[in-house]
Amino acid sequence: AELEQRQHSERAACTEIRIELGKSEQHLDSLKGQRVRFEEDQRERERALQETRGQLTTADDRRVEAERTILQSNSGLAEAYLQIESCTQHRDELHYCHQQLTAERRTQQTQQETSRKSQHDLDEQRHRLELRINQCCLERDTLNERVQEDYEVDLAEAGTPLDTNELEAMPREELDTEINDLRRRLSNLGAVNLAALDEIEALETRHESLASQYQDLVDAKESLARIIHKINADSRRLFTESLETIRANFQVLFRRVFGGGQADIVLEEGIDILDAGIDIVATPPGKQSLGISLLSGGERALTAVTLLLAIFQYRPSPFCVLDEVDGPLDEANIGRFIDVLNEFLQWTKFVVVTHSKKTMTVANTLYGVTMQESGISKRVSVRFEEVTEDGHILPEALDRVPPPATDEPPPDDEQAA
């Protein structure tokens, strides 16, 4: 019994030892986990320390760069201060120069005003002197005329000094005889025009001026003749080239529109090409050659449209407006007219004012005026797909028209395609 009790005690002791061993192992595992966490925390702290050191290094670099930038900014600021000081000094110098120039300008204005007054006084004195001179000249001329009339002596010649010794040596009777002879000869000469030489000089000057003007007119006439000749030559050349091109276009379009026949543009013979008249000769298929005035209304209209398009083909433009040119045409000719217009659509857009429903059906867009109620007209704008095959406008297109305007009703519906 003692042995069993002892075994039981030993078993209990072993159990306690095992329990303590389990606790020790559990505590050891806990310590190992703590050590692992401590090691991870240590590595995290070292990594954070490295990052902090890198950030510190970067901050030091930025601080150095900022200090360098501050030094450069201070240097630039110093240079700016120096430039400002220089500009201020230059501005003061310019202001001083401006003040000096202003003072000089005022001085010059004062001098100019003084000079102007002096000039005005001198002009008045000169005017008075000129009046006095003119008065003296008039008095001199009056005295010369009186002496000439009373004594028949020209004072201009009388001013020539005479040889008094020669006159004193001549006998009195001989002197009287010579005087009477001279008076008789002077009387026989009649009135003497003393201004003839001046008139001759004036006429010669006028003749030279007129001769120069006449030569200028002759040169201008020759220059104008050359220019007119060149213009006429260029006009004949351009007219001939244009006429031949339009003539060829007209012949081709006429045969295409009428399905055959012939047409031509004929100039009047025996007259200059710039003054000659132009005849349009058209021969539809199955008919004789006739002038355009002898054709039927539809043929004449279609021929005129063909000629117009031939001219338009020679010198096309982006847009062309045709106002009811298909009015005299029947359905067949309207179809030909539409076919020709379609050939021109590659370089020209047509605006056609028409009453023909067939013409409207081939348009891309329709604009027109219609009257659904008496005395009330509506403006209509529809697209091609909004028009039926027989030329009627769909009702939904009419619903989009703007508010009606009370106008005088048109004679009938008119559309612009």
mmCIF file with all atom_site columns, N, CA and C in Angstrom, residues 350-379:
data_model
loop_
_atom_site.group_PDB
_atom_site.id
_atom_site.type_symbol
_atom_site.label_atom_id
_atom_site.label_alt_id
_atom_site.label_comp_id
_atom_site.label_asym_id
_atom_site.label_entity_id
_atom_site.label_seq_id
_atom_site.pdbx_PDB_ins_code
_atom_site.Cartn_x
_atom_site.Cartn_y
_atom_site.Cartn_z
_atom_site.occupancy
_atom_site.B_iso_or_equiv
_atom_site.pdbx_formal_charge
_atom_site.auth_seq_id
_atom_site.auth_comp_id
_atom_site.auth_asym_id
_atom_site.auth_atom_id
_atom_site.pdbx_PDB_model_num
ATOM 1  N N  . PHE A 1 350 ? -26.024 76.541 -107.619 1.00 0.00 ? 350 PHE A N  1
ATOM 2  C CA . PHE A 1 350 ? -27.066 77.273 -108.326 1.00 0.00 ? 350 PHE A CA 1
ATOM 3  C C  . PHE A 1 350 ? -28.211 77.609 -107.370 1.00 0.00 ? 350 PHE A C  1
ATOM 4  N N  . VAL A 1 351 ? -28.686 78.843 -107.485 1.00 0.00 ? 351 VAL A N  1
ATOM 5  C CA . VAL A 1 351 ? -29.916 79.277 -106.835 1.00 0.00 ? 351 VAL A CA 1
ATOM 6  C C  . VAL A 1 351 ? -30.922 79.528 -107.949 1.00 0.00 ? 351 VAL A C  1
ATOM 7  N N  . VAL A 1 352 ? -31.962 78.701 -108.037 1.00 0.00 ? 352 VAL A N  1
ATOM 8  C CA . VAL A 1 352 ? -32.904 78.732 -109.152 1.00 0.00 ? 352 VAL A CA 1
ATOM 9  C C  . VAL A 1 352 ? -34.260 79.166 -108.616 1.00 0.00 ? 352 VAL A C  1
ATOM 10 N N  . VAL A 1 353 ? -34.778 80.258 -109.156 1.00 0.00 ? 353 VAL A N  1
ATOM 11 C CA . VAL A 1 353 ? -36.146 80.687 -108.866 1.00 0.00 ? 353 VAL A CA 1
ATOM 12 C C  . VAL A 1 353 ? -37.045 80.046 -109.912 1.00 0.00 ? 353 VAL A C  1
ATOM 13 N N  . THR A 1 354 ? -38.008 79.245 -109.496 1.00 0.00 ? 354 THR A N  1
ATOM 14 C CA . THR A 1 354 ? -38.776 78.453 -110.458 1.00 0.00 ? 354 THR A CA 1
ATOM 15 C C  . THR A 1 354 ? -40.179 78.192 -109.929 1.00 0.00 ? 354 THR A C  1
ATOM 16 N N  . HIS A 1 355 ? -41.092 77.903 -110.869 1.00 0.00 ? 355 HIS A N  1
ATOM 17 C CA . HIS A 1 355 ? -42.436 77.415 -110.571 1.00 0.00 ? 355 HIS A CA 1
ATOM 18 C C  . HIS A 1 355 ? -42.574 75.944 -110.936 1.00 0.00 ? 355 HIS A C  1
ATOM 19 N N  . SER A 1 356 ? -41.540 75.372 -111.531 1.00 0.00 ? 356 SER A N  1
ATOM 20 C CA . SER A 1 356 ? -41.619 73.999 -112.025 1.00 0.00 ? 356 SER A CA 1
ATOM 21 C C  . SER A 1 356 ? -41.412 73.018 -110.878 1.00 0.00 ? 356 SER A C  1
ATOM 22 N N  . LYS A 1 357 ? -42.370 72.112 -110.711 1.00 0.00 ? 357 LYS A N  1
ATOM 23 C CA . LYS A 1 357 ? -42.240 71.104 -109.665 1.00 0.00 ? 357 LYS A CA 1
ATOM 24 C C  . LYS A 1 357 ? -41.124 70.121 -109.995 1.00 0.00 ? 357 LYS A C  1
ATOM 25 N N  . LYS A 1 358 ? -40.917 69.864 -111.276 1.00 0.00 ? 358 LYS A N  1
ATOM 26 C CA . LYS A 1 358 ? -39.861 68.930 -111.660 1.00 0.00 ? 358 LYS A CA 1
ATOM 27 C C  . LYS A 1 358 ? -38.490 69.492 -111.303 1.00 0.00 ? 358 LYS A C  1
ATOM 28 N N  . THR A 1 359 ? -38.335 70.799 -111.485 1.00 0.00 ? 359 THR A N  1
ATOM 29 C CA . THR A 1 359 ? -37.065 71.422 -111.101 1.00 0.00 ? 359 THR A CA 1
ATOM 30 C C  . THR A 1 359 ? -36.882 71.380 -109.589 1.00 0.00 ? 359 THR A C  1
ATOM 31 N N  . MET A 1 360 ? -37.988 71.552 -108.848 1.00 0.00 ? 360 MET A N  1
ATOM 32 C CA . MET A 1 360 ? -37.896 71.534 -107.389 1.00 0.00 ? 360 MET A CA 1
ATOM 33 C C  . MET A 1 360 ? -37.481 70.167 -106.857 1.00 0.00 ? 360 MET A C  1
ATOM 34 N N  . THR A 1 361 ? -37.883 69.093 -107.572 1.00 0.00 ? 361 THR A N  1
ATOM 35 C CA . THR A 1 361 ? -37.615 67.751 -107.051 1.00 0.00 ? 361 THR A CA 1
ATOM 36 C C  . THR A 1 361 ? -36.137 67.398 -107.057 1.00 0.00 ? 361 THR A C  1
ATOM 37 N N  . VAL A 1 362 ? -35.319 68.079 -107.858 1.00 0.00 ? 362 VAL A N  1
ATOM 38 C CA . VAL A 1 362 ? -33.894 67.740 -107.927 1.00 0.00 ? 362 VAL A CA 1
ATOM 39 C C  . VAL A 1 362 ? -33.057 68.662 -107.055 1.00 0.00 ? 362 VAL A C  1
ATOM 40 N N  . ALA A 1 363 ? -33.697 69.621 -106.368 1.00 0.00 ? 363 ALA A N  1
ATOM 41 C CA . ALA A 1 363 ? -32.937 70.559 -105.535 1.00 0.00 ? 363 ALA A CA 1
ATOM 42 C C  . ALA A 1 363 ? -32.567 69.898 -104.214 1.00 0.00 ? 363 ALA A C  1
ATOM 43 N N  . ASN A 1 364 ? -31.483 70.360 -103.618 1.00 0.00 ? 364 ASN A N  1
ATOM 44 C CA . ASN A 1 364 ? -31.075 69.888 -102.299 1.00 0.00 ? 364 ASN A CA 1
ATOM 45 C C  . ASN A 1 364 ? -31.879 70.551 -101.181 1.00 0.00 ? 364 ASN A C  1
ATOM 46 N N  . THR A 1 365 ? -32.176 71.826 -101.352 1.00 0.00 ? 365 THR A N  1
ATOM 47 C CA . THR A 1 365 ? -32.923 72.586 -100.353 1.00 0.00 ? 365 THR A CA 1
ATOM 48 C C  . THR A 1 365 ? -33.899 73.497 -101.066 1.00 0.00 ? 365 THR A C  1
ATOM 49 N N  . LEU A 1 366 ? -35.103 73.639 -100.507 1.00 0.00 ? 366 LEU A N  1
ATOM 50 C CA . LEU A 1 366 ? -36.139 74.485 -101.084 1.00 0.00 ? 366 LEU A CA 1
ATOM 51 C C  . LEU A 1 366 ? -36.439 75.636 -100.136 1.00 0.00 ? 366 LEU A C  1
ATOM 52 N N  . TYR A 1 367 ? -36.549 76.836 -100.704 1.00 0.00 ? 367 TYR A N  1
ATOM 53 C CA . TYR A 1 367 ? -36.998 78.010 -99.973  1.00 0.00 ? 367 TYR A CA 1
ATOM 54 C C  . TYR A 1 367 ? -38.129 78.624 -100.787 1.00 0.00 ? 367 TYR A C  1
ATOM 55 N N  . GLY A 1 368 ? -39.233 78.949 -100.134 1.00 0.00 ? 368 GLY A N  1
ATOM 56 C CA . GLY A 1 368 ? -40.331 79.487 -100.917 1.00 0.00 ? 368 GLY A CA 1
ATOM 57 C C  . GLY A 1 368 ? -41.371 80.156 -100.062 1.00 0.00 ? 368 GLY A C  1
ATOM 58 N N  . VAL A 1 369 ? -42.413 80.644 -100.737 1.00 0.00 ? 369 VAL A N  1
ATOM 59 C CA . VAL A 1 369 ? -43.544 81.307 -100.098 1.00 0.00 ? 369 VAL A CA 1
ATOM 60 C C  . VAL A 1 369 ? -44.802 80.606 -100.579 1.00 0.00 ? 369 VAL A C  1
ATOM 61 N N  . THR A 1 370 ? -45.641 80.207 -99.663  1.00 0.00 ? 370 THR A N  1
ATOM 62 C CA . THR A 1 370 ? -46.886 79.532 -100.018 1.00 0.00 ? 370 THR A CA 1
ATOM 63 C C  . THR A 1 370 ? -48.032 80.192 -99.273  1.00 0.00 ? 370 THR A C  1
ATOM 64 N N  . MET A 1 371 ? -49.241 80.017 -99.780  1.00 0.00 ? 371 MET A N  1
ATOM 65 C CA . MET A 1 371 ? -50.429 80.617 -99.178  1.00 0.00 ? 371 MET A CA 1
ATOM 66 C C  . MET A 1 371 ? -51.452 79.513 -98.956  1.00 0.00 ? 371 MET A C  1
ATOM 67 N N  . GLN A 1 372 ? -51.588 79.091 -97.700  1.00 0.00 ? 372 GLN A N  1
ATOM 68 C CA . GLN A 1 372 ? -52.567 78.072 -97.362  1.00 0.00 ? 372 GLN A CA 1
ATOM 69 C C  . GLN A 1 372 ? -53.910 78.677 -96.982  1.00 0.00 ? 372 GLN A C  1
ATOM 70 N N  . GLU A 1 373 ? -53.906 79.913 -96.509  1.00 0.00 ? 373 GLU A N  1
ATOM 71 C CA . GLU A 1 373 ? -55.133 80.616 -96.179  1.00 0.00 ? 373 GLU A CA 1
ATOM 72 C C  . GLU A 1 373 ? -55.180 81.906 -96.967  1.00 0.00 ? 373 GLU A C  1
ATOM 73 N N  . SER A 1 374 ? -56.352 82.369 -97.253  1.00 0.00 ? 374 SER A N  1
ATOM 74 C CA . SER A 1 374 ? -56.520 83.566 -98.060  1.00 0.00 ? 374 SER A CA 1
ATOM 75 C C  . SER A 1 374 ? -55.947 84.777 -97.330  1.00 0.00 ? 374 SER A C  1
ATOM 76 N N  . GLY A 1 375 ? -55.045 85.481 -98.008  1.00 0.00 ? 375 GLY A N  1
ATOM 77 C CA . GLY A 1 375 ? -54.458 86.695 -97.441  1.00 0.00 ? 375 GLY A CA 1
ATOM 78 C C  . GLY A 1 375 ? -53.324 86.465 -96.480  1.00 0.00 ? 375 GLY A C  1
ATOM 79 N N  . ILE A 1 376 ? -52.921 85.221 -96.240  1.00 0.00 ? 376 ILE A N  1
ATOM 80 C CA . ILE A 1 376 ? -51.839 84.913 -95.297  1.00 0.00 ? 376 ILE A CA 1
ATOM 81 C C  . ILE A 1 376 ? -50.801 84.071 -96.028  1.00 0.00 ? 376 ILE A C  1
ATOM 82 N N  . SER A 1 377 ? -49.588 84.570 -96.104  1.00 0.00 ? 377 SER A N  1
ATOM 83 C CA . SER A 1 377 ? -48.498 83.854 -96.763  1.00 0.00 ? 377 SER A CA 1
ATOM 84 C C  . SER A 1 377 ? -47.530 83.332 -95.720  1.00 0.00 ? 377 SER A C  1
ATOM 85 N N  . LYS A 1 378 ? -46.883 82.229 -96.042  1.00 0.00 ? 378 LYS A N  1
ATOM 86 C CA . LYS A 1 378 ? -45.919 81.597 -95.154  1.00 0.00 ? 378 LYS A CA 1
ATOM 87 C C  . LYS A 1 378 ? -44.610 81.383 -95.893  1.00 0.00 ? 378 LYS A C  1
ATOM 88 N N  . ARG A 1 379 ? -43.533 81.618 -95.163  1.00 0.00 ? 379 ARG A N  1
ATOM 89 C CA . ARG A 1 379 ? -42.209 81.316 -95.700  1.00 0.00 ? 379 ARG A CA 1
ATOM 90 C C  . ARG A 1 379 ? -41.884 79.866 -95.376  1.00 0.00 ? 379 ARG A C  1
#
